[in-house]
Amino acid sequence: MNVVFAVKQYISKMIEDSGPGMKVLLMDKETTGIVSMVYTQSEILQKEVYLFERIDSQNREIMKHLKAICFLRPTKENVNYLIQELRRPKYSIYFIYFSNVISKSDVKSLAEADEQEVVAEVQEFYGDYIAVNPHLFSLNILGCCQGRNWDPVQLSRATQGLTALLLSLKKCPMIRYQLSSEAAKRLAECVKQVITKEYELFEFRRTEVPPLLLILDRCDDAITPLLNQWTYQAMVHELLGINNNRIDLSRVPGISKDLREVVLSAENDEFYANNMYLNFAEIGSNIKNLMEDFQKKKPKEQQKLESIADMKAFVENYPQFKKMSGTVSKHVTVVGELSRLVSERNLLEVSEVEQELACQNDHSSALQNVKRLLQSPKVTEFDAARLVMLYALHYERHSSNSLPGLMMDLRNKGVSEKYRKLVSTVVEYGGKRVRGSDLFSPKDAVAITKQFLKGLKGVENVYTQHQPFLHETLDHLIKGKLKENLYPYLGPSTLRDRPQDIIVFIIGGATYEEALTVYNLNRTTPGVRIVLGGTTVHNTKSQECGVLGFSGGAVVKNPPANAGDTGSSPGPGRSHMLRNS
Amino acid sequence: MASLDDPGEVREGFLCPLCLKDLQSFYHLQSHYEEEHSGEDGDVKGQIKSAVRSHLSDFKKHRAARIDHYVVEVNKLIIRLEKLTAFDRTNTESAKIRAIEKSVVPWVNDQDVPFCPDCGNKFSIRNRRHHCRLCGSIMCKKCMELISLPLANKLTSASKDSLSPHTSPSQSPNSVHGSRRASISSVSSVSSVLDEKDDDRIRCCTHCKDTLLKREQQIDEKEHTPDIVKLYEKLRLCMEKVDQKAPEYIRMAASLNAGETTYSLEHASDLRVEVQKVYELIDALSKKILTLDLKQDPPPHPNTLRLQRMIRYSATLFVQEKLLGLMSLPTKEQFEELKEKRKQEVERKKILERRATLESQQRLEERRSDLVSHATNGEVVSLRGGPAPLRKAEGWLPLSGGQGQIEDSDPLLQQIHNITSFIRQAKAAGRMDEVRTLQENLRQLQDEYDQQQTEKAIELSRRQAEEEDLQREQLQMLREREREREREQFQAASLHMRTRSLDFREIRPFQLEPGREPRNHLAHALDLGCSPAPSSAAPKTPSPSLALEPIRVWSGPPALGQEFFPQSTTSQHNEVPSLNPFDEEDLSSPAAEGTASPPAAEPSLGPPACVLKEYNPFEEEEEEEAVAGNPFTSPDSPAPSPFDEEDGHPHQRPSGPPVPGNPFEEAPCTNPFEVDSESGQEGEEPIEEELLLQQIDNIKAYIFDAKQCGRLDEVEVLTENLRELKHTLAKQKGGAD
């Protein structure tokens, strides 16, 4: 149940199977992203893959001394490109891998194009999703729904992505879905259909407890994506934006040339791997330790290397030192930028009120705090709109709801029409009417007591009070208590035992806060392995597209929250994205 | 050691399925697997093959159908082409040629085709019809293509070659064609202009020509290997060589640095030079690839350049990564030192083992004295007498740090304790291989200790039984008095043993289990070795917890050994037939000692040391490296390559001098210290000379590396260090000269 490993294994196998010699990797737009998430350039170079080309690029030279490894999604377009490629082959030999099921007729037309017999392999390798973390995947689908229903194209993409994931993990699951969402039901049915149709593929060794696929809809919890995050990976994603492990730092004031774009990959960066789930304060002290450690190792002018022994020690430590200095400068820059943004945008205060809005039920104090922040000049227009959105979602039906007043305040603050519109859109998307379950008021006695105790003790960390709704859902699921009337099984059979291998898919996108939840559950619950996925993991890019979809009309494509930043705010303000993350 | 790497070697034991390490026991293997491989998903490699589905057979089926059609098409054309060129066109009349041409393929009737099928123009007097000689179809002059005879020959001969690969190497078809071509070209220049006779070309339609051109392209590709491929193949060969040699070298260097004498220093430094040569070659080759065709007039396609840059980049990465991992060798002096240390270490270990043996001997002796020693094992004793003087020479108490305060009750526990402290020491000293060996020992000891209780019981029971037998049979009045005395001493113990023995009698058979024999022996030797001690105090359990006891035991052996000599001789005189089952084991015990400790290797300690004295290639290497390193220290060497500005990759910046051949040739003059380091090679050097040179060498590599990555501040620091080092070197040299 490690998605990064699963995809990497596919890619490695492709490369291995093509034998020695110079190679070119021929990909499409999506598979480029898939590969880049699991392999770094230098890693893949060592395997003699020297060129990376897009199948649709016209400017490719004939290089008969190269072997071509084609890793493509099985779309009509790609098949056509490939047919043209085979008619006039540019490389000596072709190893063709489709990332999903390809039709027999497509295979036939490809075969007929291969008059020069250059094709040595045609296979399906089911790496058809973006592996973000070992337990987190994304399909990078933006705007998956039209209104409450699926865009048919995206539905088929989501189905393909999910079935590929199941195949790559070798799971043939039972399926449960969120009853309140039509989209979830549709997707569940489509996945089931594929499993039935390709039953030979899904014949895996049976496990004692069959794996479970749970399909949820974002609209059930529109709150989580609206909150500021304080763990490292989530913050970086939210404030700077991570795109396929890359972070664009070019807008950081005074950034040095080689730090314009940095790569944060848990695979290759130990510090990142150790800290990605820690919160900001801890990262601060860890960075400090890292620095101190580094300073100790760093040769200084005054620290003369007096003896040969000193010298030798220095030289022997040098390679580590070198590696370390790269890591240090990268993380110091990133964390520095994060903390700059936090103070510039007054995020600590904003986050505190956000958490209050999300987790507590004190209407008057919440309203007061929101009003106060709306007056603050430091709070950006998007953050302001977000606060109002949270308020609107939580106190939608509250007797003394003063949303109109807040909207007025927004207007007075000069928040643009676009953002103000988001408020109503968000309510429409994730309001009470839509939600299948109650987000805000805990129903059972245990939860009420818990919250009461929490209130008494004071909260350990005001910025991380919020637990995503997913936590509760998964907790119930693991304990076998998830209600069947809310999350029914597809088909007649039900799971008797507690589930062990769980795949959760959120239509409308997952967040890094939820990824953290899953990570912690995996760690703390022995015997349970959970993989989380979403049509997207909210990031800068999804936010831009979200804006597009949004401006296109009343269609809510993503949690509108992602529609946050249109790039209108200059400089670092771009990071307004929503939780991106 | 080397045998471990034999390719055909069959290994057994508890091997990790992923890294093939032998973990000795099931539990070790399990914990190793959990620690090292838990991240790689819970399954073993073979089982995690992800789901895939191949369409290859389907694909091939469809393709085969298609290809058949295509191949037939091509072959038809080529056969016709051959017929058309099979006669001497120049010396044949037009009419006759035409007749032959028509016989090859029936021409389409003129009347049937009023328009050119390709361009659609109407045929007329001016726009005449032309026939394709290969398929007989009709086209206009504009759409007509021509196939020259050389091309035709190439196509036909190639297919002949491929069709009949069995033809004799003389290549008769080829030579025929060749001669024909020659005759044609000589005469055609005169006759071709005269009429439309087409004596050196064949008319055909565009379709046939296309097909033939494709075929030609295929033929070309088969024969042509671009330069880059040749260079690249060489490059890969070099890399493979490094992959193969570098680990070997690293193993050697590690072993040498640990003071082992498995490998000779000379050999290792030869290997180092060799590996470094290969690195240079890789550098040169990749640079050559980088600049390939750069000067050509139509500049190469950007993708070609990208490919070349990527190859160069990956070669640089390769060198960087591996070169930095290439640890340095100890100097002669250091090596001597290391060897000395190692020797002590080995001594220490040997003593440990010897002590174990002695203890077993001691136990034996005591028993013997107790039993009036009937065995004829005098020679065994004398064999074991050897080590005793050695022990005097090197007390091992001081070596083991925590010795004084050891409170462990059991010698085994004590040894475990000792070894743990050795491991700590070795770790502090950074000698990982020793740590490994020691840990190995530790593990064995622990295993033994675990077995000890059982073993002890078994052993005691056996001994007890024998004692009783022997006592009964071999009472000798002569020894009576002595025995009496001994009895007094041991009575308590033996009484105690007797009580125990009965319980364990049934377990005895285990003792004979062959696989365990050597280990058991040691274990029980140790075990019994401790039994006398309790006797002096009070009857105790086999694993007594007397704080003082160990020390007594250690000081004991020499004295006991001496004491036993006369005893054993007497026993020899007595020549009592041996019923003692221990005899066999006693004989084997020195052997066991031999295998467990490496004294066998000891004789070899001498020779290498002598060799080292006159050993010199090492210095040469150093010198070479100093030269080699130089380019890296001259930061403003002329712009090395036109790529500098072009590529965004900081790593790609070619670092060496512009000379593409050997990057290390140019530099000697840039370094003012060069002369020093060279002159320093002769004669007796101060101790640290080689080390200095090596450090210089390393630092240069780091500077090179730092520069490549553009970390200029480091370069500065490093350069500073380098200067200092060189200064020291120069000073030293001044002093020496």
mmCIF file of C-alpha atoms in Angstrom, chain B residues 148-397:
data_model
loop_
_atom_site.group_PDB
_atom_site.id
_atom_site.type_symbol
_atom_site.label_atom_id
_atom_site.label_comp_id
_atom_site.label_asym_id
_atom_site.label_seq_id
_atom_site.Cartn_x
_atom_site.Cartn_y
_atom_site.Cartn_z
ATOM 1 C CA SER B 148 19.662 5.366 -60.563
ATOM 2 C CA LEU B 149 21.542 2.177 -61.203
ATOM 3 C CA PRO B 150 23.777 2.499 -58.153
ATOM 4 C CA LEU B 151 20.700 2.749 -55.962
ATOM 5 C CA ALA B 152 19.172 -0.200 -57.740
ATOM 6 C CA ASN B 153 22.315 -2.178 -57.190
ATOM 7 C CA LYS B 154 22.446 -1.283 -53.590
ATOM 8 C CA LEU B 155 18.875 -2.425 -53.066
ATOM 9 C CA THR B 156 19.213 -5.653 -54.947
ATOM 10 C CA SER B 157 22.557 -6.623 -53.547
ATOM 11 C CA ALA B 158 21.484 -5.869 -50.029
ATOM 12 C CA SER B 159 18.456 -8.031 -50.338
ATOM 13 C CA LYS B 160 20.527 -10.742 -51.858
ATOM 14 C CA ASP B 161 22.839 -10.545 -48.899
ATOM 15 C CA SER B 162 20.041 -10.712 -46.499
ATOM 16 C CA LEU B 163 18.200 -13.375 -48.417
ATOM 17 C CA SER B 164 21.202 -15.602 -48.730
ATOM 18 C CA PRO B 165 23.310 -15.057 -45.724
ATOM 19 C CA HIS B 166 24.984 -18.375 -46.355
ATOM 20 C CA THR B 167 26.756 -17.333 -49.491
ATOM 21 C CA SER B 168 30.468 -17.632 -49.310
ATOM 22 C CA PRO B 169 32.438 -14.727 -47.978
ATOM 23 C CA SER B 170 33.612 -13.972 -51.491
ATOM 24 C CA GLN B 171 30.196 -12.370 -51.994
ATOM 25 C CA SER B 172 29.890 -13.321 -55.605
ATOM 26 C CA PRO B 173 26.728 -11.351 -56.310
ATOM 27 C CA ASN B 174 28.308 -8.295 -54.943
ATOM 28 C CA SER B 175 31.410 -8.506 -56.999
ATOM 29 C CA VAL B 176 29.389 -9.053 -60.115
ATOM 30 C CA HIS B 177 27.386 -5.973 -59.411
ATOM 31 C CA GLY B 178 30.451 -4.029 -58.628
ATOM 32 C CA SER B 179 32.097 -4.783 -61.900
ATOM 33 C CA ARG B 180 28.959 -4.075 -63.795
ATOM 34 C CA ARG B 181 28.599 -0.746 -62.137
ATOM 35 C CA ALA B 182 32.098 0.174 -63.073
ATOM 36 C CA SER B 183 31.597 -0.606 -66.709
ATOM 37 C CA ILE B 184 28.372 1.308 -66.772
ATOM 38 C CA SER B 185 29.725 4.442 -65.315
ATOM 39 C CA SER B 186 32.609 4.511 -67.719
ATOM 40 C CA VAL B 187 30.526 4.246 -70.835
ATOM 41 C CA SER B 188 27.341 5.931 -69.807
ATOM 42 C CA SER B 189 28.844 9.380 -69.691
ATOM 43 C CA VAL B 190 29.139 9.280 -73.437
ATOM 44 C CA SER B 191 25.907 7.628 -74.412
ATOM 45 C CA SER B 192 23.417 8.916 -71.883
ATOM 46 C CA VAL B 193 22.984 12.306 -73.452
ATOM 47 C CA LEU B 194 22.156 10.877 -76.876
ATOM 48 C CA ASP B 195 18.578 9.816 -76.317
ATOM 49 C CA GLU B 196 16.032 8.981 -73.717
ATOM 50 C CA LYS B 197 17.411 5.558 -73.454
ATOM 51 C CA ASP B 198 17.716 5.518 -69.667
ATOM 52 C CA ASP B 199 20.813 3.464 -69.635
ATOM 53 C CA ASP B 200 21.733 4.467 -66.110
ATOM 54 C CA ARG B 201 18.349 4.830 -64.523
ATOM 55 C CA ILE B 202 15.000 3.245 -64.342
ATOM 56 C CA ARG B 203 11.693 5.043 -64.560
ATOM 57 C CA CYS B 204 9.141 4.398 -61.930
ATOM 58 C CA CYS B 205 6.167 5.909 -60.184
ATOM 59 C CA THR B 206 6.361 7.760 -56.894
ATOM 60 C CA HIS B 207 4.772 4.913 -54.977
ATOM 61 C CA CYS B 208 7.345 2.379 -56.017
ATOM 62 C CA LYS B 209 10.103 4.844 -55.414
ATOM 63 C CA ASP B 210 8.802 5.589 -51.924
ATOM 64 C CA THR B 211 8.717 1.967 -51.028
ATOM 65 C CA LEU B 212 12.215 1.480 -52.330
ATOM 66 C CA LEU B 213 13.547 4.528 -50.548
ATOM 67 C CA LYS B 214 12.158 3.276 -47.266
ATOM 68 C CA ARG B 215 13.925 0.055 -47.924
ATOM 69 C CA GLU B 216 17.131 1.873 -48.629
ATOM 70 C CA GLN B 217 16.849 3.767 -45.412
ATOM 71 C CA GLN B 218 16.487 0.538 -43.523
ATOM 72 C CA ILE B 219 19.575 -0.829 -45.174
ATOM 73 C CA ASP B 220 21.523 2.276 -44.317
ATOM 74 C CA GLU B 221 20.542 2.190 -40.717
ATOM 75 C CA LYS B 222 21.595 -1.365 -40.390
ATOM 76 C CA GLU B 223 25.079 -0.586 -41.505
ATOM 77 C CA HIS B 224 25.640 2.808 -40.036
ATOM 78 C CA THR B 225 26.748 3.359 -36.478
ATOM 79 C CA PRO B 226 27.023 7.007 -35.571
ATOM 80 C CA ASP B 227 30.106 8.260 -33.773
ATOM 81 C CA ILE B 228 28.193 9.017 -30.657
ATOM 82 C CA VAL B 229 27.213 5.389 -30.312
ATOM 83 C CA LYS B 230 30.781 4.233 -30.590
ATOM 84 C CA LEU B 231 31.944 6.716 -28.004
ATOM 85 C CA TYR B 232 29.009 5.960 -25.803
ATOM 86 C CA GLU B 233 29.695 2.275 -25.857
ATOM 87 C CA LYS B 234 33.242 2.933 -24.764
ATOM 88 C CA LEU B 235 31.960 5.179 -22.026
ATOM 89 C CA ARG B 236 29.632 2.515 -20.714
ATOM 90 C CA LEU B 237 32.443 -0.006 -20.749
ATOM 91 C CA CYS B 238 34.507 2.299 -18.592
ATOM 92 C CA MET B 239 31.631 2.820 -16.210
ATOM 93 C CA GLU B 240 31.126 -0.872 -15.891
ATOM 94 C CA LYS B 241 34.772 -1.246 -15.136
ATOM 95 C CA VAL B 242 34.527 1.304 -12.385
ATOM 96 C CA ASP B 243 31.441 -0.355 -10.991
ATOM 97 C CA GLN B 244 33.377 -3.517 -10.854
ATOM 98 C CA LYS B 245 36.732 -2.247 -9.641
ATOM 99 C CA ALA B 246 35.725 0.506 -7.267
ATOM 100 C CA PRO B 247 33.991 -1.743 -4.750
ATOM 101 C CA GLU B 248 36.995 -4.003 -4.875
ATOM 102 C CA TYR B 249 39.250 -1.083 -4.175
ATOM 103 C CA ILE B 250 37.038 0.229 -1.418
ATOM 104 C CA ARG B 251 37.064 -3.147 0.205
ATOM 105 C CA MET B 252 40.813 -3.251 -0.040
ATOM 106 C CA ALA B 253 41.238 0.240 1.293
ATOM 107 C CA ALA B 254 38.866 -0.423 4.129
ATOM 108 C CA SER B 255 40.697 -3.568 4.992
ATOM 109 C CA LEU B 256 44.067 -1.867 4.794
ATOM 110 C CA ASN B 257 42.866 1.061 6.806
ATOM 111 C CA ALA B 258 41.825 -1.385 9.452
ATOM 112 C CA GLY B 259 45.327 -2.737 9.529
ATOM 113 C CA GLU B 260 44.440 -6.071 8.014
ATOM 114 C CA THR B 261 46.930 -7.764 5.835
ATOM 115 C CA THR B 262 44.586 -9.553 3.529
ATOM 116 C CA TYR B 263 45.571 -7.255 0.690
ATOM 117 C CA SER B 264 48.869 -5.679 -0.060
ATOM 118 C CA LEU B 265 49.144 -1.948 0.023
ATOM 119 C CA GLU B 266 50.960 -1.987 -3.245
ATOM 120 C CA HIS B 267 48.259 -3.880 -4.973
ATOM 121 C CA ALA B 268 45.644 -1.535 -3.626
ATOM 122 C CA SER B 269 47.407 1.552 -4.804
ATOM 123 C CA ASP B 270 47.881 -0.010 -8.207
ATOM 124 C CA LEU B 271 44.182 -0.550 -8.300
ATOM 125 C CA ARG B 272 43.599 2.989 -7.218
ATOM 126 C CA VAL B 273 45.692 4.269 -10.058
ATOM 127 C CA GLU B 274 43.822 2.016 -12.402
ATOM 128 C CA VAL B 275 40.451 3.211 -11.255
ATOM 129 C CA GLN B 276 41.558 6.776 -11.497
ATOM 130 C CA LYS B 277 42.744 6.218 -15.025
ATOM 131 C CA VAL B 278 39.315 4.948 -15.885
ATOM 132 C CA TYR B 279 37.779 8.049 -14.374
ATOM 133 C CA GLU B 280 39.964 10.177 -16.541
ATOM 134 C CA LEU B 281 38.914 8.169 -19.521
ATOM 135 C CA ILE B 282 35.259 8.610 -18.646
ATOM 136 C CA ASP B 283 35.801 12.299 -18.312
ATOM 137 C CA ALA B 284 37.580 12.507 -21.640
ATOM 138 C CA LEU B 285 35.047 10.373 -23.453
ATOM 139 C CA SER B 286 32.065 12.237 -22.136
ATOM 140 C CA LYS B 287 33.694 15.483 -23.052
ATOM 141 C CA LYS B 288 34.260 14.209 -26.511
ATOM 142 C CA ILE B 289 30.625 13.249 -26.758
ATOM 143 C CA LEU B 290 29.675 16.681 -25.550
ATOM 144 C CA THR B 291 31.600 18.422 -28.283
ATOM 145 C CA LEU B 292 30.719 15.963 -30.988
ATOM 146 C CA ASP B 293 29.757 17.565 -34.311
ATOM 147 C CA LEU B 294 29.662 20.917 -32.646
ATOM 148 C CA LYS B 295 31.625 22.545 -35.399
ATOM 149 C CA GLN B 296 29.525 21.141 -38.188
ATOM 150 C CA ASP B 297 28.029 23.594 -40.523
ATOM 151 C CA PRO B 298 24.390 22.917 -40.214
ATOM 152 C CA PRO B 299 24.559 22.780 -36.445
ATOM 153 C CA PRO B 300 23.166 19.569 -35.048
ATOM 154 C CA HIS B 301 19.549 19.361 -34.003
ATOM 155 C CA PRO B 302 18.972 20.782 -30.537
ATOM 156 C CA ASN B 303 17.914 17.361 -29.390
ATOM 157 C CA THR B 304 21.235 15.908 -30.407
ATOM 158 C CA LEU B 305 22.958 18.573 -28.391
ATOM 159 C CA ARG B 306 20.664 17.903 -25.491
ATOM 160 C CA LEU B 307 21.461 14.225 -25.662
ATOM 161 C CA GLN B 308 25.152 14.966 -25.668
ATOM 162 C CA ARG B 309 24.832 17.308 -22.746
ATOM 163 C CA MET B 310 22.814 14.804 -20.777
ATOM 164 C CA ILE B 311 25.352 12.082 -21.360
ATOM 165 C CA ARG B 312 28.082 14.377 -20.225
ATOM 166 C CA TYR B 313 26.054 15.407 -17.211
ATOM 167 C CA SER B 314 25.376 11.880 -16.154
ATOM 168 C CA ALA B 315 29.025 10.976 -16.608
ATOM 169 C CA THR B 316 29.961 13.913 -14.413
ATOM 170 C CA LEU B 317 27.469 12.818 -11.806
ATOM 171 C CA PHE B 318 28.872 9.353 -11.989
ATOM 172 C CA VAL B 319 32.425 10.492 -11.495
ATOM 173 C CA GLN B 320 31.497 12.884 -8.727
ATOM 174 C CA GLU B 321 29.610 10.317 -6.839
ATOM 175 C CA LYS B 322 32.117 7.538 -7.145
ATOM 176 C CA LEU B 323 35.271 9.577 -6.917
ATOM 177 C CA LEU B 324 34.231 11.059 -3.621
ATOM 178 C CA GLY B 325 33.556 7.611 -2.309
ATOM 179 C CA LEU B 326 37.065 6.530 -3.163
ATOM 180 C CA MET B 327 38.700 6.559 0.216
ATOM 181 C CA SER B 328 42.374 7.164 0.580
ATOM 182 C CA LEU B 329 44.914 4.562 1.488
ATOM 183 C CA PRO B 330 47.026 4.677 4.582
ATOM 184 C CA THR B 331 50.640 5.608 4.108
ATOM 185 C CA LYS B 332 53.301 3.079 4.738
ATOM 186 C CA GLU B 333 53.894 4.350 8.217
ATOM 187 C CA GLN B 334 50.262 4.569 9.015
ATOM 188 C CA PHE B 335 49.803 1.136 7.707
ATOM 189 C CA GLU B 336 52.487 -0.200 9.964
ATOM 190 C CA GLU B 337 50.785 1.459 12.841
ATOM 191 C CA LEU B 338 47.446 0.100 11.842
ATOM 192 C CA LYS B 339 48.886 -3.323 11.458
ATOM 193 C CA GLU B 340 50.310 -3.094 14.905
ATOM 194 C CA LYS B 341 46.992 -2.097 16.323
ATOM 195 C CA ARG B 342 45.298 -4.791 14.434
ATOM 196 C CA LYS B 343 47.782 -7.278 15.680
ATOM 197 C CA GLN B 344 47.075 -6.313 19.207
ATOM 198 C CA GLU B 345 43.446 -6.615 18.512
ATOM 199 C CA VAL B 346 43.930 -10.053 17.110
ATOM 200 C CA GLU B 347 46.118 -10.941 20.031
ATOM 201 C CA ARG B 348 43.463 -9.851 22.335
ATOM 202 C CA LYS B 349 40.931 -11.936 20.597
ATOM 203 C CA LYS B 350 43.274 -14.833 20.506
ATOM 204 C CA ILE B 351 43.892 -14.533 24.148
ATOM 205 C CA LEU B 352 40.227 -14.560 24.739
ATOM 206 C CA GLU B 353 39.961 -17.743 22.869
ATOM 207 C CA ARG B 354 43.036 -19.158 24.389
ATOM 208 C CA ARG B 355 41.712 -18.422 27.755
ATOM 209 C CA ALA B 356 38.635 -20.317 26.868
ATOM 210 C CA THR B 357 40.740 -23.242 25.839
ATOM 211 C CA LEU B 358 42.854 -22.964 28.877
ATOM 212 C CA GLU B 359 39.884 -22.989 31.014
ATOM 213 C CA SER B 360 38.716 -26.128 29.429
ATOM 214 C CA GLN B 361 42.161 -27.538 29.862
ATOM 215 C CA GLN B 362 42.251 -26.466 33.413
ATOM 216 C CA ARG B 363 38.975 -28.088 34.051
ATOM 217 C CA LEU B 364 40.241 -31.172 32.396
ATOM 218 C CA GLU B 365 43.374 -31.187 34.403
ATOM 219 C CA GLU B 366 41.548 -30.806 37.550
ATOM 220 C CA ARG B 367 39.295 -33.584 36.720
ATOM 221 C CA ARG B 368 42.241 -35.617 35.736
ATOM 222 C CA SER B 369 44.071 -34.939 38.864
ATOM 223 C CA ASP B 370 40.921 -35.744 40.576
ATOM 224 C CA LEU B 371 40.696 -39.011 38.745
ATOM 225 C CA VAL B 372 44.348 -39.746 38.893
ATOM 226 C CA SER B 373 44.760 -38.813 35.297
ATOM 227 C CA HIS B 374 44.700 -41.959 33.312
ATOM 228 C CA ALA B 375 44.641 -40.499 29.899
ATOM 229 C CA THR B 376 47.584 -40.436 27.583
ATOM 230 C CA ASN B 377 47.112 -36.867 26.662
ATOM 231 C CA GLY B 378 50.489 -35.561 27.482
ATOM 232 C CA GLU B 379 51.039 -34.185 24.036
ATOM 233 C CA VAL B 380 47.808 -32.330 24.205
ATOM 234 C CA VAL B 381 48.968 -30.568 27.264
ATOM 235 C CA SER B 382 52.264 -29.725 25.753
ATOM 236 C CA LEU B 383 50.514 -28.380 22.726
ATOM 237 C CA ARG B 384 48.512 -26.178 24.896
ATOM 238 C CA GLY B 385 51.465 -25.253 26.970
ATOM 239 C CA GLY B 386 52.664 -23.125 24.093
ATOM 240 C CA PRO B 387 50.405 -20.199 24.531
ATOM 241 C CA ALA B 388 51.139 -19.697 28.141
ATOM 242 C CA PRO B 389 54.391 -17.732 27.790
ATOM 243 C CA LEU B 390 52.795 -15.525 25.204
ATOM 244 C CA ARG B 391 50.188 -14.528 27.593
ATOM 245 C CA LYS B 392 52.764 -13.347 30.008
ATOM 246 C CA ALA B 393 54.128 -11.023 27.441
ATOM 247 C CA GLU B 394 50.892 -9.265 26.823
ATOM 248 C CA GLY B 395 48.536 -9.002 29.667
ATOM 249 C CA TRP B 396 45.169 -8.285 28.287
ATOM 250 C CA LEU B 397 43.704 -6.749 31.355
#
